[in-house]
């Protein structure tokens, strides 16, 4: 009987039941009876995603940081998004290293706080970009003013301050290390902590959806006005409007597809659920940070020019002569 218990022991010696042992979260390594560490393949997937995220977003951060012309509010917000995703990727990699090489509760709390703060800043930056796009269309005549720059800095301070506070909560004591029954699907975050983050995400997604609906209406109205001025309503207006709606659908659809499964699952599940479900919903959420640079940075004409200059020292004519249309939202 005692030998059977020793053959299936996790890294925390206080877990006695088979049900709790099977519910080890994505941050808990599993040990055999011997000291050899078994690496969870899902953790390798998360570490690989973190590496790709870090490399991809590091390029965007370096481009914006080293290019003085990219200091408009839009580029500041894109840089904030890239920086948040870069830190999130580094957090995933560091968490993998600490999980299997430095099995310490303190290290776990610090890396988890970094991941929570980074992904929170990423989602908040997406909301800030949505607000900026709405303001740039709704207040088109006064958008390029000093007031807009000030408002952008205020948004950056608020979103990063809020995200850092969320990341500090587990470190400051809001964790389940002392009470296993309060753990969520991501140990050592508490169930209440994860529920609060999930509800906040749903509220932000609802606000983004409402703003993008308004953006879509403005884009359709602008495209209609331009088409009337040039007397080609039937063809150009339809193509431009369809392109703008398709772009917005891709942005919102990608965001929802990546984050919604994990958000909804974290609201209904707890630490007793099999960890494979946590991995299956968490991995797609990390993919959003891989897709963000493609949607928000590499599609931007100015960033494309800077990237071409860095890579080959020239700017292709197709990039330099491209004219922005109302569908470029």
PDB file of C-alpha atoms in Angstrom:
ATOM      1  CA  UNK A   1       0.000   0.000   0.000  1.00  0.00           C
ATOM      2  CA  UNK A   2       2.761   2.448   0.866  1.00  0.00           C
ATOM      3  CA  UNK A   3       4.730   1.461  -2.211  1.00  0.00           C
ATOM      4  CA  UNK A   4       1.727   2.240  -4.405  1.00  0.00           C
ATOM      5  CA  UNK A   5       1.468   5.721  -2.982  1.00  0.00           C
ATOM      6  CA  UNK A   6       5.143   6.442  -3.518  1.00  0.00           C
ATOM      7  CA  UNK A   7       4.979   5.479  -7.172  1.00  0.00           C
ATOM      8  CA  UNK A   8       2.562   8.281  -8.026  1.00  0.00           C
ATOM      9  CA  UNK A   9       3.752  11.240  -6.018  1.00  0.00           C
ATOM     10  CA  UNK A  10       3.875  14.808  -7.273  1.00  0.00           C
ATOM     11  CA  UNK A  11       6.466  17.432  -6.387  1.00  0.00           C
ATOM     12  CA  UNK A  12       4.297  18.639  -3.494  1.00  0.00           C
ATOM     13  CA  UNK A  13       4.331  16.050  -0.718  1.00  0.00           C
ATOM     14  CA  UNK A  14       1.093  17.237   0.875  1.00  0.00           C
ATOM     15  CA  UNK A  15      -1.192  15.849  -1.847  1.00  0.00           C
ATOM     16  CA  UNK A  16      -2.718  12.617  -0.637  1.00  0.00           C
ATOM     17  CA  UNK A  17      -5.712  11.813  -2.809  1.00  0.00           C
ATOM     18  CA  UNK A  18      -5.587  10.457  -6.315  1.00  0.00           C
ATOM     19  CA  UNK A  19      -8.088  13.023  -7.573  1.00  0.00           C
ATOM     20  CA  UNK A  20      -6.033  16.016  -6.449  1.00  0.00           C
ATOM     21  CA  UNK A  21      -2.835  14.423  -7.721  1.00  0.00           C
ATOM     22  CA  UNK A  22      -4.381  14.073 -11.179  1.00  0.00           C
ATOM     23  CA  UNK A  23      -5.327  17.745 -11.194  1.00  0.00           C
ATOM     24  CA  UNK A  24      -1.833  19.187 -11.031  1.00  0.00           C
ATOM     25  CA  UNK A  25      -1.915  22.509 -12.857  1.00  0.00           C
ATOM     26  CA  UNK A  26       0.104  23.572 -15.872  1.00  0.00           C
ATOM     27  CA  UNK A  27       2.777  25.037 -13.632  1.00  0.00           C
ATOM     28  CA  UNK A  28       3.482  21.851 -11.571  1.00  0.00           C
ATOM     29  CA  UNK A  29       6.190  19.452 -12.760  1.00  0.00           C
ATOM     30  CA  UNK A  30       5.730  15.760 -12.139  1.00  0.00           C
ATOM     31  CA  UNK A  31       8.393  13.521 -10.621  1.00  0.00           C
ATOM     32  CA  UNK A  32       8.821   9.776 -10.705  1.00  0.00           C
ATOM     33  CA  UNK A  33       9.812   7.728  -7.704  1.00  0.00           C
ATOM     34  CA  UNK A  34      13.404   8.366  -8.793  1.00  0.00           C
ATOM     35  CA  UNK A  35      14.875  11.905  -9.000  1.00  0.00           C
ATOM     36  CA  UNK A  36      14.573  11.993 -12.807  1.00  0.00           C
ATOM     37  CA  UNK A  37      12.259  14.760 -14.060  1.00  0.00           C
ATOM     38  CA  UNK A  38       9.622  13.970 -16.668  1.00  0.00           C
ATOM     39  CA  UNK A  39       9.018  16.980 -18.917  1.00  0.00           C
ATOM     40  CA  UNK A  40       5.394  17.509 -19.826  1.00  0.00           C
ATOM     41  CA  UNK A  41       5.033  17.839 -23.638  1.00  0.00           C
ATOM     42  CA  UNK A  42       2.459  20.585 -23.141  1.00  0.00           C
ATOM     43  CA  UNK A  43       5.039  22.612 -21.232  1.00  0.00           C
ATOM     44  CA  UNK A  44       7.392  22.210 -24.197  1.00  0.00           C
ATOM     45  CA  UNK A  45       4.654  23.583 -26.459  1.00  0.00           C
ATOM     46  CA  UNK A  46       4.183  26.581 -24.149  1.00  0.00           C
ATOM     47  CA  UNK A  47       7.938  27.184 -24.018  1.00  0.00           C
ATOM     48  CA  UNK A  48       8.161  26.994 -27.815  1.00  0.00           C
ATOM     49  CA  UNK A  49       5.276  29.448 -28.142  1.00  0.00           C
ATOM     50  CA  UNK A  50       7.025  31.763 -25.699  1.00  0.00           C
ATOM     51  CA  UNK A  51      10.211  31.653 -27.746  1.00  0.00           C
ATOM     52  CA  UNK A  52       8.377  32.510 -30.970  1.00  0.00           C
ATOM     53  CA  UNK A  53       6.433  35.266 -29.225  1.00  0.00           C
ATOM     54  CA  UNK A  54       9.612  36.790 -27.800  1.00  0.00           C
ATOM     55  CA  UNK A  55      11.524  36.787 -31.088  1.00  0.00           C
ATOM     56  CA  UNK A  56       8.639  38.116 -33.151  1.00  0.00           C
ATOM     57  CA  UNK A  57       7.682  40.950 -30.824  1.00  0.00           C
ATOM     58  CA  UNK A  58      11.308  41.879 -30.119  1.00  0.00           C
ATOM     59  CA  UNK A  59      11.570  42.839 -33.802  1.00  0.00           C
ATOM     60  CA  UNK A  60       8.570  45.175 -33.492  1.00  0.00           C
ATOM     61  CA  UNK A  61       9.892  46.763 -30.281  1.00  0.00           C
ATOM     62  CA  UNK A  62      13.321  47.375 -31.832  1.00  0.00           C
ATOM     63  CA  UNK A  63      11.829  48.871 -34.999  1.00  0.00           C
ATOM     64  CA  UNK A  64       9.649  51.330 -33.069  1.00  0.00           C
ATOM     65  CA  UNK A  65      12.364  52.150 -30.524  1.00  0.00           C
ATOM     66  CA  UNK A  66      15.089  52.864 -33.089  1.00  0.00           C
ATOM     67  CA  UNK A  67      12.892  54.751 -35.570  1.00  0.00           C
ATOM     68  CA  UNK A  68      12.245  58.362 -34.420  1.00  0.00           C
ATOM     69  CA  UNK A  69       9.476  58.799 -36.998  1.00  0.00           C
ATOM     70  CA  UNK A  70       7.355  56.155 -35.260  1.00  0.00           C
ATOM     71  CA  UNK A  71       6.301  58.270 -32.293  1.00  0.00           C
ATOM     72  CA  UNK A  72       2.657  58.909 -33.157  1.00  0.00           C
ATOM     73  CA  UNK A  73       0.027  57.701 -30.659  1.00  0.00           C
ATOM     74  CA  UNK A  74      -0.802  54.711 -32.848  1.00  0.00           C
ATOM     75  CA  UNK A  75       2.819  53.492 -32.837  1.00  0.00           C
ATOM     76  CA  UNK A  76       3.155  54.054 -29.093  1.00  0.00           C
ATOM     77  CA  UNK A  77       0.189  51.743 -28.542  1.00  0.00           C
ATOM     78  CA  UNK A  78       1.506  49.159 -31.015  1.00  0.00           C
ATOM     79  CA  UNK A  79       4.835  49.325 -29.195  1.00  0.00           C
ATOM     80  CA  UNK A  80       3.032  48.805 -25.882  1.00  0.00           C
ATOM     81  CA  UNK A  81       1.302  45.738 -27.308  1.00  0.00           C
ATOM     82  CA  UNK A  82       4.582  44.345 -28.653  1.00  0.00           C
ATOM     83  CA  UNK A  83       6.372  44.982 -25.349  1.00  0.00           C
ATOM     84  CA  UNK A  84       3.602  43.260 -23.392  1.00  0.00           C
ATOM     85  CA  UNK A  85       3.671  40.238 -25.703  1.00  0.00           C
ATOM     86  CA  UNK A  86       7.477  40.164 -25.550  1.00  0.00           C
ATOM     87  CA  UNK A  87       7.377  40.023 -21.752  1.00  0.00           C
ATOM     88  CA  UNK A  88       4.646  37.385 -21.899  1.00  0.00           C
ATOM     89  CA  UNK A  89       6.809  35.225 -24.148  1.00  0.00           C
ATOM     90  CA  UNK A  90       9.804  35.654 -21.867  1.00  0.00           C
ATOM     91  CA  UNK A  91       7.581  34.791 -18.910  1.00  0.00           C
ATOM     92  CA  UNK A  92       6.563  31.502 -20.514  1.00  0.00           C
ATOM     93  CA  UNK A  93      10.187  30.593 -21.204  1.00  0.00           C
ATOM     94  CA  UNK A  94      11.358  31.584 -17.718  1.00  0.00           C
ATOM     95  CA  UNK A  95       8.477  29.695 -16.143  1.00  0.00           C
ATOM     96  CA  UNK A  96       9.529  26.540 -18.014  1.00  0.00           C
ATOM     97  CA  UNK A  97      13.112  26.918 -16.799  1.00  0.00           C
ATOM     98  CA  UNK A  98      12.130  27.575 -13.186  1.00  0.00           C
ATOM     99  CA  UNK A  99       9.544  24.790 -13.185  1.00  0.00           C
ATOM    100  CA  UNK A 100      12.027  22.071 -14.075  1.00  0.00           C
ATOM    101  CA  UNK A 101      15.308  23.494 -12.786  1.00  0.00           C
ATOM    102  CA  UNK A 102      14.399  25.681  -9.808  1.00  0.00           C
ATOM    103  CA  UNK A 103      11.422  24.173  -8.004  1.00  0.00           C
ATOM    104  CA  UNK A 104      10.659  27.038  -5.652  1.00  0.00           C
ATOM    105  CA  UNK A 105       7.351  28.579  -4.625  1.00  0.00           C
ATOM    106  CA  UNK A 106       8.919  32.041  -4.618  1.00  0.00           C
ATOM    107  CA  UNK A 107      10.231  31.637  -8.166  1.00  0.00           C
ATOM    108  CA  UNK A 108       6.843  30.280  -9.228  1.00  0.00           C
ATOM    109  CA  UNK A 109       5.037  33.321  -7.821  1.00  0.00           C
ATOM    110  CA  UNK A 110       7.413  35.781  -9.511  1.00  0.00           C
ATOM    111  CA  UNK A 111       7.212  34.137 -12.938  1.00  0.00           C
ATOM    112  CA  UNK A 112       3.454  33.715 -12.657  1.00  0.00           C
ATOM    113  CA  UNK A 113       3.141  37.385 -11.719  1.00  0.00           C
ATOM    114  CA  UNK A 114       5.167  38.307 -14.804  1.00  0.00           C
ATOM    115  CA  UNK A 115       2.946  36.193 -17.049  1.00  0.00           C
ATOM    116  CA  UNK A 116      -0.270  37.600 -15.546  1.00  0.00           C
ATOM    117  CA  UNK A 117       0.946  41.207 -15.794  1.00  0.00           C
ATOM    118  CA  UNK A 118       2.199  40.739 -19.361  1.00  0.00           C
ATOM    119  CA  UNK A 119      -0.918  39.096 -20.768  1.00  0.00           C
ATOM    120  CA  UNK A 120      -3.085  41.633 -18.931  1.00  0.00           C
ATOM    121  CA  UNK A 121      -1.074  44.462 -20.505  1.00  0.00           C
ATOM    122  CA  UNK A 122      -1.415  42.762 -23.894  1.00  0.00           C
ATOM    123  CA  UNK A 123      -5.206  42.578 -23.690  1.00  0.00           C
ATOM    124  CA  UNK A 124      -5.417  46.131 -22.316  1.00  0.00           C
ATOM    125  CA  UNK A 125      -3.172  47.366 -25.142  1.00  0.00           C
ATOM    126  CA  UNK A 126      -5.537  45.783 -27.654  1.00  0.00           C
ATOM    127  CA  UNK A 127      -8.393  47.700 -26.063  1.00  0.00           C
ATOM    128  CA  UNK A 128      -6.333  50.921 -26.128  1.00  0.00           C
ATOM    129  CA  UNK A 129      -5.576  50.403 -29.836  1.00  0.00           C
ATOM    130  CA  UNK A 130      -9.290  49.919 -30.484  1.00  0.00           C
ATOM    131  CA  UNK A 131     -10.091  53.161 -28.640  1.00  0.00           C
ATOM    132  CA  UNK A 132      -7.376  54.981 -30.584  1.00  0.00           C
ATOM    133  CA  UNK A 133      -8.723  53.724 -33.915  1.00  0.00           C
ATOM    134  CA  UNK A 134     -12.214  54.829 -33.007  1.00  0.00           C
ATOM    135  CA  UNK A 135     -11.037  58.305 -31.975  1.00  0.00           C
ATOM    136  CA  UNK A 136      -8.927  58.666 -35.125  1.00  0.00           C
ATOM    137  CA  UNK A 137     -12.040  58.131 -37.249  1.00  0.00           C
ATOM    138  CA  UNK A 138     -14.664  59.849 -35.113  1.00  0.00           C
ATOM    139  CA  UNK A 139     -12.487  62.936 -34.457  1.00  0.00           C
ATOM    140  CA  UNK A 140     -10.589  62.855 -37.728  1.00  0.00           C
ATOM    141  CA  UNK A 141     -10.024  66.621 -37.909  1.00  0.00           C
ATOM    142  CA  UNK A 142      -8.675  67.059 -34.379  1.00  0.00           C
ATOM    143  CA  UNK A 143      -7.043  63.657 -33.871  1.00  0.00           C
ATOM    144  CA  UNK A 144      -3.478  64.827 -34.616  1.00  0.00           C
ATOM    145  CA  UNK A 145      -3.302  67.236 -31.704  1.00  0.00           C
ATOM    146  CA  UNK A 146      -1.427  67.537 -28.442  1.00  0.00           C
ATOM    147  CA  UNK A 147      -4.523  66.431 -26.557  1.00  0.00           C
ATOM    148  CA  UNK A 148      -4.468  63.069 -28.349  1.00  0.00           C
ATOM    149  CA  UNK A 149      -0.836  62.495 -27.404  1.00  0.00           C
ATOM    150  CA  UNK A 150      -1.586  63.322 -23.759  1.00  0.00           C
ATOM    151  CA  UNK A 151      -4.589  60.998 -23.753  1.00  0.00           C
ATOM    152  CA  UNK A 152      -2.426  58.211 -25.220  1.00  0.00           C
ATOM    153  CA  UNK A 153       0.163  58.588 -22.468  1.00  0.00           C
ATOM    154  CA  UNK A 154      -2.600  58.528 -19.860  1.00  0.00           C
ATOM    155  CA  UNK A 155      -3.955  55.279 -21.337  1.00  0.00           C
ATOM    156  CA  UNK A 156      -0.469  53.751 -21.299  1.00  0.00           C
ATOM    157  CA  UNK A 157       0.124  54.706 -17.669  1.00  0.00           C
ATOM    158  CA  UNK A 158      -3.283  53.365 -16.595  1.00  0.00           C
ATOM    159  CA  UNK A 159      -3.054  50.080 -18.491  1.00  0.00           C
ATOM    160  CA  UNK A 160       0.494  49.297 -17.395  1.00  0.00           C
ATOM    161  CA  UNK A 161      -0.168  50.385 -13.814  1.00  0.00           C
ATOM    162  CA  UNK A 162      -3.261  48.168 -13.658  1.00  0.00           C
ATOM    163  CA  UNK A 163      -1.445  45.228 -15.242  1.00  0.00           C
ATOM    164  CA  UNK A 164       1.504  45.494 -12.851  1.00  0.00           C
ATOM    165  CA  UNK A 165      -0.875  45.563  -9.885  1.00  0.00           C
ATOM    166  CA  UNK A 166      -2.607  42.422 -11.180  1.00  0.00           C
ATOM    167  CA  UNK A 167       0.762  40.725 -11.533  1.00  0.00           C
ATOM    168  CA  UNK A 168       1.762  41.664  -7.991  1.00  0.00           C
ATOM    169  CA  UNK A 169      -1.353  40.181  -6.387  1.00  0.00           C
ATOM    170  CA  UNK A 170      -0.043  36.563  -6.272  1.00  0.00           C
ATOM    171  CA  UNK A 171       3.336  37.766  -4.986  1.00  0.00           C
ATOM    172  CA  UNK A 172       1.740  39.918  -2.269  1.00  0.00           C
ATOM    173  CA  UNK A 173      -0.224  36.994  -0.856  1.00  0.00           C
ATOM    174  CA  UNK A 174      -3.330  36.477  -3.008  1.00  0.00           C
ATOM    175  CA  UNK A 175      -2.444  32.868  -3.839  1.00  0.00           C
ATOM    176  CA  UNK A 176      -3.468  29.370  -2.812  1.00  0.00           C
ATOM    177  CA  UNK A 177      -0.165  28.065  -1.496  1.00  0.00           C
ATOM    178  CA  UNK A 178      -1.580  27.834   2.042  1.00  0.00           C
ATOM    179  CA  UNK A 179      -5.050  26.607   1.089  1.00  0.00           C
ATOM    180  CA  UNK A 180      -5.124  24.083  -1.737  1.00  0.00           C
ATOM    181  CA  UNK A 181      -8.926  24.096  -1.885  1.00  0.00           C
ATOM    182  CA  UNK A 182      -8.977  27.705  -3.181  1.00  0.00           C
ATOM    183  CA  UNK A 183      -6.730  26.955  -6.171  1.00  0.00           C
ATOM    184  CA  UNK A 184      -7.852  27.614  -9.711  1.00  0.00           C
ATOM    185  CA  UNK A 185      -6.843  25.790 -12.881  1.00  0.00           C
ATOM    186  CA  UNK A 186      -3.610  27.822 -12.810  1.00  0.00           C
ATOM    187  CA  UNK A 187      -1.877  27.111  -9.555  1.00  0.00           C
ATOM    188  CA  UNK A 188      -1.070  29.073  -7.398  1.00  0.00           C
ATOM    189  CA  UNK A 189      -3.682  31.590  -8.564  1.00  0.00           C
ATOM    190  CA  UNK A 190      -6.866  31.460  -6.523  1.00  0.00           C
ATOM    191  CA  UNK A 191     -10.235  30.736  -8.064  1.00  0.00           C
ATOM    192  CA  UNK A 192     -11.449  34.259  -7.217  1.00  0.00           C
ATOM    193  CA  UNK A 193      -8.368  35.811  -8.828  1.00  0.00           C
ATOM    194  CA  UNK A 194      -8.836  33.936 -12.082  1.00  0.00           C
ATOM    195  CA  UNK A 195     -12.585  34.607 -12.066  1.00  0.00           C
ATOM    196  CA  UNK A 196     -11.937  38.342 -11.678  1.00  0.00           C
ATOM    197  CA  UNK A 197      -9.489  38.296 -14.584  1.00  0.00           C
ATOM    198  CA  UNK A 198     -11.950  36.347 -16.748  1.00  0.00           C
ATOM    199  CA  UNK A 199     -14.869  38.682 -16.030  1.00  0.00           C
ATOM    200  CA  UNK A 200     -12.642  41.690 -16.755  1.00  0.00           C
ATOM    201  CA  UNK A 201     -11.659  40.132 -20.061  1.00  0.00           C
ATOM    202  CA  UNK A 202     -15.299  39.579 -21.039  1.00  0.00           C
ATOM    203  CA  UNK A 203     -16.109  43.203 -20.215  1.00  0.00           C
ATOM    204  CA  UNK A 204     -13.174  44.455 -22.287  1.00  0.00           C
ATOM    205  CA  UNK A 205     -14.128  42.182 -25.168  1.00  0.00           C
ATOM    206  CA  UNK A 206     -17.683  43.547 -25.060  1.00  0.00           C
ATOM    207  CA  UNK A 207     -16.335  47.118 -25.159  1.00  0.00           C
ATOM    208  CA  UNK A 208     -14.034  46.252 -28.072  1.00  0.00           C
ATOM    209  CA  UNK A 209     -16.938  44.687 -29.937  1.00  0.00           C
ATOM    210  CA  UNK A 210     -19.060  47.799 -29.449  1.00  0.00           C
ATOM    211  CA  UNK A 211     -16.234  50.095 -30.583  1.00  0.00           C
ATOM    212  CA  UNK A 212     -15.530  48.014 -33.680  1.00  0.00           C
ATOM    213  CA  UNK A 213     -19.216  48.096 -34.602  1.00  0.00           C
ATOM    214  CA  UNK A 214     -19.038  51.895 -34.450  1.00  0.00           C
ATOM    215  CA  UNK A 215     -15.773  51.856 -36.432  1.00  0.00           C
ATOM    216  CA  UNK A 216     -17.442  49.698 -39.078  1.00  0.00           C
ATOM    217  CA  UNK A 217     -20.295  52.199 -39.400  1.00  0.00           C
ATOM    218  CA  UNK A 218     -17.855  55.100 -39.781  1.00  0.00           C
ATOM    219  CA  UNK A 219     -15.797  53.216 -42.375  1.00  0.00           C
ATOM    220  CA  UNK A 220     -18.903  52.397 -44.403  1.00  0.00           C
ATOM    221  CA  UNK A 221     -20.029  56.034 -44.262  1.00  0.00           C
ATOM    222  CA  UNK A 222     -16.598  57.341 -45.319  1.00  0.00           C
ATOM    223  CA  UNK A 223     -16.345  54.825 -48.152  1.00  0.00           C
ATOM    224  CA  UNK A 224     -19.816  55.792 -49.345  1.00  0.00           C
ATOM    225  CA  UNK A 225     -18.926  59.502 -49.348  1.00  0.00           C
ATOM    226  CA  UNK A 226     -15.686  58.916 -51.255  1.00  0.00           C
ATOM    227  CA  UNK A 227     -17.473  56.730 -53.776  1.00  0.00           C
ATOM    228  CA  UNK A 228     -20.103  59.391 -54.385  1.00  0.00           C
ATOM    229  CA  UNK A 229     -17.436  62.032 -54.947  1.00  0.00           C
ATOM    230  CA  UNK A 230     -15.713  59.918 -57.589  1.00  0.00           C
ATOM    231  CA  UNK A 231     -18.924  58.559 -59.153  1.00  0.00           C
ATOM    232  CA  UNK A 232     -18.092  54.862 -58.849  1.00  0.00           C
ATOM    233  CA  UNK A 233     -20.439  53.771 -56.109  1.00  0.00           C
ATOM    234  CA  UNK A 234     -21.440  50.340 -57.371  1.00  0.00           C
ATOM    235  CA  UNK A 235     -17.996  48.700 -57.542  1.00  0.00           C
ATOM    236  CA  UNK A 236     -15.470  50.557 -55.422  1.00  0.00           C
ATOM    237  CA  UNK A 237     -17.836  51.236 -52.541  1.00  0.00           C
ATOM    238  CA  UNK A 238     -18.725  47.550 -52.295  1.00  0.00           C
ATOM    239  CA  UNK A 239     -15.092  46.381 -52.435  1.00  0.00           C
ATOM    240  CA  UNK A 240     -13.842  48.931 -49.909  1.00  0.00           C
ATOM    241  CA  UNK A 241     -16.674  48.306 -47.467  1.00  0.00           C
ATOM    242  CA  UNK A 242     -16.278  44.549 -47.723  1.00  0.00           C
ATOM    243  CA  UNK A 243     -12.540  44.824 -47.123  1.00  0.00           C
ATOM    244  CA  UNK A 244     -13.045  46.985 -44.049  1.00  0.00           C
ATOM    245  CA  UNK A 245     -15.647  44.641 -42.577  1.00  0.00           C
ATOM    246  CA  UNK A 246     -13.449  41.624 -43.334  1.00  0.00           C
ATOM    247  CA  UNK A 247     -10.502  43.250 -41.552  1.00  0.00           C
ATOM    248  CA  UNK A 248     -12.580  43.966 -38.454  1.00  0.00           C
ATOM    249  CA  UNK A 249     -13.997  40.435 -38.499  1.00  0.00           C
ATOM    250  CA  UNK A 250     -10.493  38.961 -38.644  1.00  0.00           C
ATOM    251  CA  UNK A 251      -9.308  41.141 -35.748  1.00  0.00           C
ATOM    252  CA  UNK A 252     -12.212  40.329 -33.445  1.00  0.00           C
ATOM    253  CA  UNK A 253     -12.541  36.716 -34.590  1.00  0.00           C
ATOM    254  CA  UNK A 254      -8.874  35.986 -33.947  1.00  0.00           C
ATOM    255  CA  UNK A 255      -8.966  37.637 -30.542  1.00  0.00           C
ATOM    256  CA  UNK A 256     -12.106  35.752 -29.482  1.00  0.00           C
ATOM    257  CA  UNK A 257     -10.933  32.396 -30.862  1.00  0.00           C
ATOM    258  CA  UNK A 258      -7.666  32.626 -28.930  1.00  0.00           C
ATOM    259  CA  UNK A 259      -8.862  33.897 -25.574  1.00  0.00           C
ATOM    260  CA  UNK A 260     -12.529  32.918 -25.209  1.00  0.00           C
ATOM    261  CA  UNK A 261     -12.030  29.143 -24.607  1.00  0.00           C
ATOM    262  CA  UNK A 262      -9.587  29.730 -21.746  1.00  0.00           C
ATOM    263  CA  UNK A 263     -11.709  32.543 -20.289  1.00  0.00           C
ATOM    264  CA  UNK A 264     -14.919  30.516 -20.205  1.00  0.00           C
ATOM    265  CA  UNK A 265     -13.177  27.365 -18.989  1.00  0.00           C
ATOM    266  CA  UNK A 266     -11.471  29.206 -16.119  1.00  0.00           C
ATOM    267  CA  UNK A 267     -14.879  30.415 -14.924  1.00  0.00           C
ATOM    268  CA  UNK A 268     -16.362  26.928 -14.584  1.00  0.00           C
ATOM    269  CA  UNK A 269     -13.323  24.778 -13.715  1.00  0.00           C
ATOM    270  CA  UNK A 270     -11.078  24.479 -10.669  1.00  0.00           C
ATOM    271  CA  UNK A 271      -7.963  22.628  -9.600  1.00  0.00           C
ATOM    272  CA  UNK A 272      -9.748  19.261  -9.530  1.00  0.00           C
ATOM    273  CA  UNK A 273     -10.244  19.253 -13.309  1.00  0.00           C
ATOM    274  CA  UNK A 274      -7.706  17.335 -15.455  1.00  0.00           C
ATOM    275  CA  UNK A 275      -4.797  19.561 -16.414  1.00  0.00           C
ATOM    276  CA  UNK A 276      -5.033  18.574 -20.082  1.00  0.00           C
ATOM    277  CA  UNK A 277      -8.112  20.793 -20.425  1.00  0.00           C
ATOM    278  CA  UNK A 278      -6.174  23.718 -19.007  1.00  0.00           C
ATOM    279  CA  UNK A 279      -3.372  23.182 -21.502  1.00  0.00           C
ATOM    280  CA  UNK A 280      -5.818  22.766 -24.388  1.00  0.00           C
ATOM    281  CA  UNK A 281      -7.368  26.182 -23.694  1.00  0.00           C
ATOM    282  CA  UNK A 282      -4.233  28.012 -22.522  1.00  0.00           C
ATOM    283  CA  UNK A 283      -2.056  27.204 -25.548  1.00  0.00           C
ATOM    284  CA  UNK A 284      -4.437  28.906 -28.063  1.00  0.00           C
ATOM    285  CA  UNK A 285      -4.485  31.976 -25.794  1.00  0.00           C
ATOM    286  CA  UNK A 286      -0.722  32.290 -26.182  1.00  0.00           C
ATOM    287  CA  UNK A 287      -1.106  32.112 -29.953  1.00  0.00           C
ATOM    288  CA  UNK A 288      -2.814  35.502 -29.831  1.00  0.00           C
ATOM    289  CA  UNK A 289       0.539  37.058 -28.939  1.00  0.00           C
ATOM    290  CA  UNK A 290       2.024  35.389 -32.023  1.00  0.00           C
ATOM    291  CA  UNK A 291      -0.699  36.748 -34.275  1.00  0.00           C
ATOM    292  CA  UNK A 292      -0.783  40.288 -32.830  1.00  0.00           C
ATOM    293  CA  UNK A 293       2.393  41.541 -34.602  1.00  0.00           C
ATOM    294  CA  UNK A 294       1.039  40.287 -37.937  1.00  0.00           C
ATOM    295  CA  UNK A 295      -2.304  42.060 -37.510  1.00  0.00           C
ATOM    296  CA  UNK A 296      -1.244  45.288 -35.830  1.00  0.00           C
ATOM    297  CA  UNK A 297       2.424  45.850 -36.739  1.00  0.00           C
ATOM    298  CA  UNK A 298       3.557  44.115 -39.917  1.00  0.00           C
ATOM    299  CA  UNK A 299       0.445  45.244 -41.823  1.00  0.00           C
ATOM    300  CA  UNK A 300       1.297  48.882 -41.070  1.00  0.00           C
ATOM    301  CA  UNK A 301       2.903  50.676 -44.005  1.00  0.00           C
ATOM    302  CA  UNK A 302       5.408  52.692 -41.938  1.00  0.00           C
ATOM    303  CA  UNK A 303       6.575  49.621 -40.046  1.00  0.00           C
ATOM    304  CA  UNK A 304       6.858  47.746 -43.327  1.00  0.00           C
ATOM    305  CA  UNK A 305       9.118  50.483 -44.678  1.00  0.00           C
ATOM    306  CA  UNK A 306      11.313  50.415 -41.580  1.00  0.00           C
ATOM    307  CA  UNK A 307      11.526  46.625 -41.748  1.00  0.00           C
ATOM    308  CA  UNK A 308      12.516  46.677 -45.428  1.00  0.00           C
ATOM    309  CA  UNK A 309      15.206  49.257 -44.679  1.00  0.00           C
ATOM    310  CA  UNK A 310      16.620  47.072 -41.917  1.00  0.00           C
ATOM    311  CA  UNK A 311      16.521  43.868 -43.932  1.00  0.00           C
ATOM    312  CA  UNK A 312      17.701  44.975 -47.377  1.00  0.00           C
ATOM    313  CA  UNK A 313      18.391  48.724 -47.184  1.00  0.00           C
ATOM    314  CA  UNK A 314      15.659  49.622 -49.673  1.00  0.00           C
ATOM    315  CA  UNK A 315      11.909  50.123 -49.881  1.00  0.00           C
ATOM    316  CA  UNK A 316       9.975  48.311 -52.659  1.00  0.00           C
ATOM    317  CA  UNK A 317       7.819  50.516 -54.832  1.00  0.00           C
ATOM    318  CA  UNK A 318       4.719  48.533 -53.950  1.00  0.00           C
ATOM    319  CA  UNK A 319       5.183  49.510 -50.301  1.00  0.00           C
ATOM    320  CA  UNK A 320       6.234  53.150 -50.737  1.00  0.00           C
ATOM    321  CA  UNK A 321       3.460  53.979 -53.216  1.00  0.00           C
ATOM    322  CA  UNK A 322       0.614  52.299 -51.388  1.00  0.00           C
ATOM    323  CA  UNK A 323      -2.235  54.700 -50.600  1.00  0.00           C
ATOM    324  CA  UNK A 324      -4.214  54.329 -47.377  1.00  0.00           C
ATOM    325  CA  UNK A 325      -7.900  53.655 -47.913  1.00  0.00           C
ATOM    326  CA  UNK A 326     -10.903  53.866 -45.592  1.00  0.00           C
ATOM    327  CA  UNK A 327     -10.770  50.097 -45.170  1.00  0.00           C
ATOM    328  CA  UNK A 328      -7.354  50.221 -43.526  1.00  0.00           C
ATOM    329  CA  UNK A 329      -8.618  50.007 -39.973  1.00  0.00           C
TER     330      UNK A 329
END
